[in-house]
mmCIF file of C-alpha atoms and ligand atoms in Angstrom:
data_model
loop_
_atom_site.group_PDB
_atom_site.id
_atom_site.type_symbol
_atom_site.label_atom_id
_atom_site.label_comp_id
_atom_site.label_asym_id
_atom_site.label_seq_id
_atom_site.Cartn_x
_atom_site.Cartn_y
_atom_site.Cartn_z
ATOM 1 C CA UNK Z 127 101.086 138.107 120.100
ATOM 2 C CA UNK Z 128 101.741 140.604 116.647
ATOM 3 C CA UNK Z 129 105.148 141.907 116.904
ATOM 4 C CA UNK Z 130 105.625 142.836 113.499
ATOM 5 C CA UNK Z 131 104.622 146.222 112.223
ATOM 6 C CA UNK Z 132 102.607 146.697 109.015
ATOM 7 C CA UNK Z 133 105.007 147.630 106.753
ATOM 8 C CA UNK Z 134 106.725 144.532 107.887
ATOM 9 C CA UNK Z 135 103.584 142.544 107.641
ATOM 10 C CA UNK Z 136 102.650 142.712 104.638
ATOM 11 C CA UNK Z 137 106.685 141.932 103.180
ATOM 12 C CA UNK Z 138 105.773 138.904 104.681
ATOM 13 C CA UNK Z 139 102.424 137.899 103.669
ATOM 14 C CA UNK Z 140 104.214 138.623 99.840
ATOM 15 C CA UNK Z 141 106.383 135.838 100.158
ATOM 16 C CA UNK Z 142 103.525 133.306 101.536
ATOM 17 C CA UNK Z 143 103.702 130.350 99.023
ATOM 18 C CA UNK Z 144 106.693 131.695 97.537
ATOM 19 C CA UNK Z 145 109.254 129.324 95.947
ATOM 20 C CA UNK Z 146 112.861 129.604 96.572
ATOM 21 C CA UNK Z 147 112.372 130.940 100.220
ATOM 22 C CA UNK Z 148 115.870 130.918 101.958
ATOM 23 C CA UNK Z 149 114.741 128.320 104.587
ATOM 24 C CA UNK Z 150 114.086 126.129 100.915
ATOM 25 C CA UNK Z 151 117.739 126.858 99.714
ATOM 26 C CA UNK Z 152 119.867 126.293 102.465
ATOM 27 C CA UNK Z 153 118.088 122.397 102.395
ATOM 28 C CA UNK Z 154 118.925 122.048 98.854
ATOM 29 C CA UNK Z 155 122.336 122.910 99.080
ATOM 30 C CA UNK Z 156 122.395 120.677 102.359
ATOM 31 C CA UNK Z 157 120.905 117.748 100.161
ATOM 32 C CA UNK Z 158 123.915 118.631 97.203
ATOM 33 C CA UNK Z 159 126.345 119.123 98.896
ATOM 34 C CA UNK Z 160 125.681 115.700 101.009
ATOM 35 C CA UNK Z 161 125.855 113.912 96.724
ATOM 36 C CA UNK Z 162 121.919 114.185 96.692
ATOM 37 C CA UNK Z 163 120.155 115.015 93.264
ATOM 38 C CA UNK Z 164 116.685 115.714 93.275
ATOM 39 C CA UNK Z 165 114.102 118.175 91.072
ATOM 40 C CA UNK Z 166 112.208 121.098 92.317
ATOM 41 C CA UNK Z 167 108.740 121.695 92.335
ATOM 42 C CA UNK Z 168 107.300 119.416 90.392
ATOM 43 C CA UNK Z 169 103.984 120.467 89.458
ATOM 44 C CA UNK Z 170 102.895 117.413 88.634
ATOM 45 C CA UNK Z 171 102.906 116.826 91.776
ATOM 46 C CA UNK Z 172 100.633 116.890 94.792
ATOM 47 C CA UNK Z 173 101.393 120.372 96.480
ATOM 48 C CA UNK Z 174 103.712 121.042 94.021
ATOM 49 C CA UNK Z 175 106.906 119.864 96.529
ATOM 50 C CA UNK Z 176 109.551 122.154 96.696
ATOM 51 C CA UNK Z 177 112.240 119.266 96.475
ATOM 52 C CA UNK Z 178 111.709 116.075 95.358
ATOM 53 C CA UNK Z 179 114.011 113.077 94.901
ATOM 54 C CA UNK Z 180 113.482 110.416 92.099
ATOM 55 C CA UNK Z 181 116.000 107.962 92.897
ATOM 56 C CA UNK Z 182 114.392 107.732 96.718
ATOM 57 C CA UNK Z 183 110.510 108.323 95.406
ATOM 58 C CA UNK Z 184 110.868 110.475 98.124
ATOM 59 C CA UNK Z 185 109.294 114.176 97.936
ATOM 60 C CA UNK Z 186 110.758 117.086 100.525
ATOM 61 C CA UNK Z 187 108.490 120.222 101.630
ATOM 62 C CA UNK Z 188 110.506 122.533 103.250
ATOM 63 C CA UNK Z 189 107.799 124.653 106.127
ATOM 64 C CA UNK Z 190 107.261 128.097 106.710
ATOM 65 C CA UNK Z 191 106.318 127.583 111.132
ATOM 66 C CA UNK Z 192 104.792 130.597 110.827
ATOM 67 C CA UNK Z 193 102.410 129.817 107.565
ATOM 68 C CA UNK Z 194 102.175 125.713 108.156
ATOM 69 C CA UNK Z 195 101.392 125.768 111.252
ATOM 70 C CA UNK Z 196 104.738 124.631 113.504
ATOM 71 C CA UNK Z 197 103.500 122.539 116.540
ATOM 72 C CA UNK Z 198 104.656 124.494 119.497
ATOM 73 C CA UNK Z 199 106.807 126.645 117.572
ATOM 74 C CA UNK Z 200 107.249 130.104 119.164
ATOM 75 C CA UNK Z 201 107.787 131.239 115.419
ATOM 76 C CA UNK Z 202 104.376 130.124 114.586
ATOM 77 C CA UNK Z 203 103.219 133.130 116.093
ATOM 78 C CA UNK Z 204 98.525 134.275 115.484
ATOM 79 C CA UNK Z 205 98.830 138.041 114.631
ATOM 80 C CA UNK Z 206 96.978 139.840 117.070
ATOM 81 C CA UNK Z 207 95.046 141.441 114.336
ATOM 82 C CA UNK Z 208 92.055 140.244 111.793
ATOM 83 C CA UNK Z 209 92.021 137.576 114.176
ATOM 84 C CA UNK Z 210 89.068 135.495 111.864
ATOM 85 C CA UNK Z 211 91.034 135.926 108.218
ATOM 86 C CA UNK Z 212 94.355 134.310 110.208
ATOM 87 C CA UNK Z 213 92.568 130.670 111.951
ATOM 88 C CA UNK Z 214 90.622 131.298 108.004
ATOM 89 C CA UNK Z 215 93.917 131.319 106.755
ATOM 90 C CA UNK Z 216 95.722 128.616 108.680
ATOM 91 C CA UNK Z 217 93.279 125.635 108.662
ATOM 92 C CA UNK Z 218 93.495 126.211 105.330
ATOM 93 C CA UNK Z 219 96.579 125.771 104.708
ATOM 94 C CA UNK Z 220 97.507 122.844 107.484
ATOM 95 C CA UNK Z 221 94.264 121.263 105.418
ATOM 96 C CA UNK Z 222 96.070 121.294 102.195
ATOM 97 C CA UNK Z 223 98.772 120.550 103.875
ATOM 98 C CA UNK Z 224 97.516 117.298 104.930
ATOM 99 C CA UNK Z 225 95.630 115.984 101.539
ATOM 100 C CA UNK Z 226 99.062 116.251 100.008
ATOM 101 C CA UNK Z 227 100.489 114.191 101.827
ATOM 102 C CA UNK Z 228 97.924 112.031 101.165
ATOM 103 C CA UNK Z 229 97.590 112.559 98.225
ATOM 104 C CA UNK Z 230 101.360 111.632 97.209
ATOM 105 C CA UNK Z 231 101.737 108.900 99.737
ATOM 106 C CA UNK Z 232 98.497 107.741 97.334
ATOM 107 C CA UNK Z 233 100.356 107.832 94.310
ATOM 108 C CA UNK Z 234 103.842 105.643 96.229
ATOM 109 C CA UNK Z 235 105.765 108.900 97.381
ATOM 110 C CA UNK Z 236 107.851 109.399 100.758
ATOM 111 C CA UNK Z 237 106.727 112.162 102.190
ATOM 112 C CA UNK Z 238 109.028 113.832 104.226
ATOM 113 C CA UNK Z 239 108.661 117.446 106.177
ATOM 114 C CA UNK Z 240 111.444 119.296 107.275
ATOM 115 C CA UNK Z 241 110.285 122.848 109.145
ATOM 116 C CA UNK Z 242 112.126 127.080 108.772
ATOM 117 C CA UNK Z 243 112.910 125.780 111.931
ATOM 118 C CA UNK Z 244 115.482 123.400 112.606
ATOM 119 C CA UNK Z 245 117.396 124.624 109.007
ATOM 120 C CA UNK Z 246 119.333 125.602 112.111
ATOM 121 C CA UNK Z 247 120.165 122.706 113.490
ATOM 122 C CA UNK Z 248 121.056 121.995 109.791
ATOM 123 C CA UNK Z 249 123.500 118.681 111.117
ATOM 124 C CA UNK Z 250 120.380 117.181 112.499
ATOM 125 C CA UNK Z 251 118.566 117.683 109.588
ATOM 126 C CA UNK Z 252 121.124 115.707 107.397
ATOM 127 C CA UNK Z 253 121.164 113.711 109.554
ATOM 128 C CA UNK Z 254 117.118 112.747 109.840
ATOM 129 C CA UNK Z 255 116.608 112.864 105.627
ATOM 130 C CA UNK Z 256 120.224 110.260 105.763
ATOM 131 C CA UNK Z 257 118.194 108.058 108.062
ATOM 132 C CA UNK Z 258 114.446 108.113 106.278
ATOM 133 C CA UNK Z 259 116.046 107.844 103.458
ATOM 134 C CA UNK Z 260 118.100 104.606 104.283
ATOM 135 C CA UNK Z 261 120.932 106.084 102.922
ATOM 136 C CA UNK Z 262 122.969 105.532 106.749
HETATM 137 ZN ZN1 LIG M 52 109.876 125.825 113.564
#
């Protein structure tokens, strides 16, 4: 269901694929406080990952649930108007994501995806990241 007004929708659209989104900033500050050191948006890597942890040879993507179609997430709504447009856009986004993950893995990077909605429970996200990086 599309509950956004036209104006709100265009505001949201302007944030598409923008860097330094709120969830991303949140995760960055969590990781930083935890002692992780990282670089941001490395343009030489597939998909320009949001966070790059060189020491762990790991990249982290912070995905918005709507744009990147978080499965079974209530934020992954589909706007009522222009369904075909949205369907195409979503397919393109998810296919790009998949390709970037594959290419990064081929280059030897470990890939972690953190969903926007998961950041409502930051402790869990940090725990999952620690585990993936095997520092726990
Ligand atoms: Zn979600």
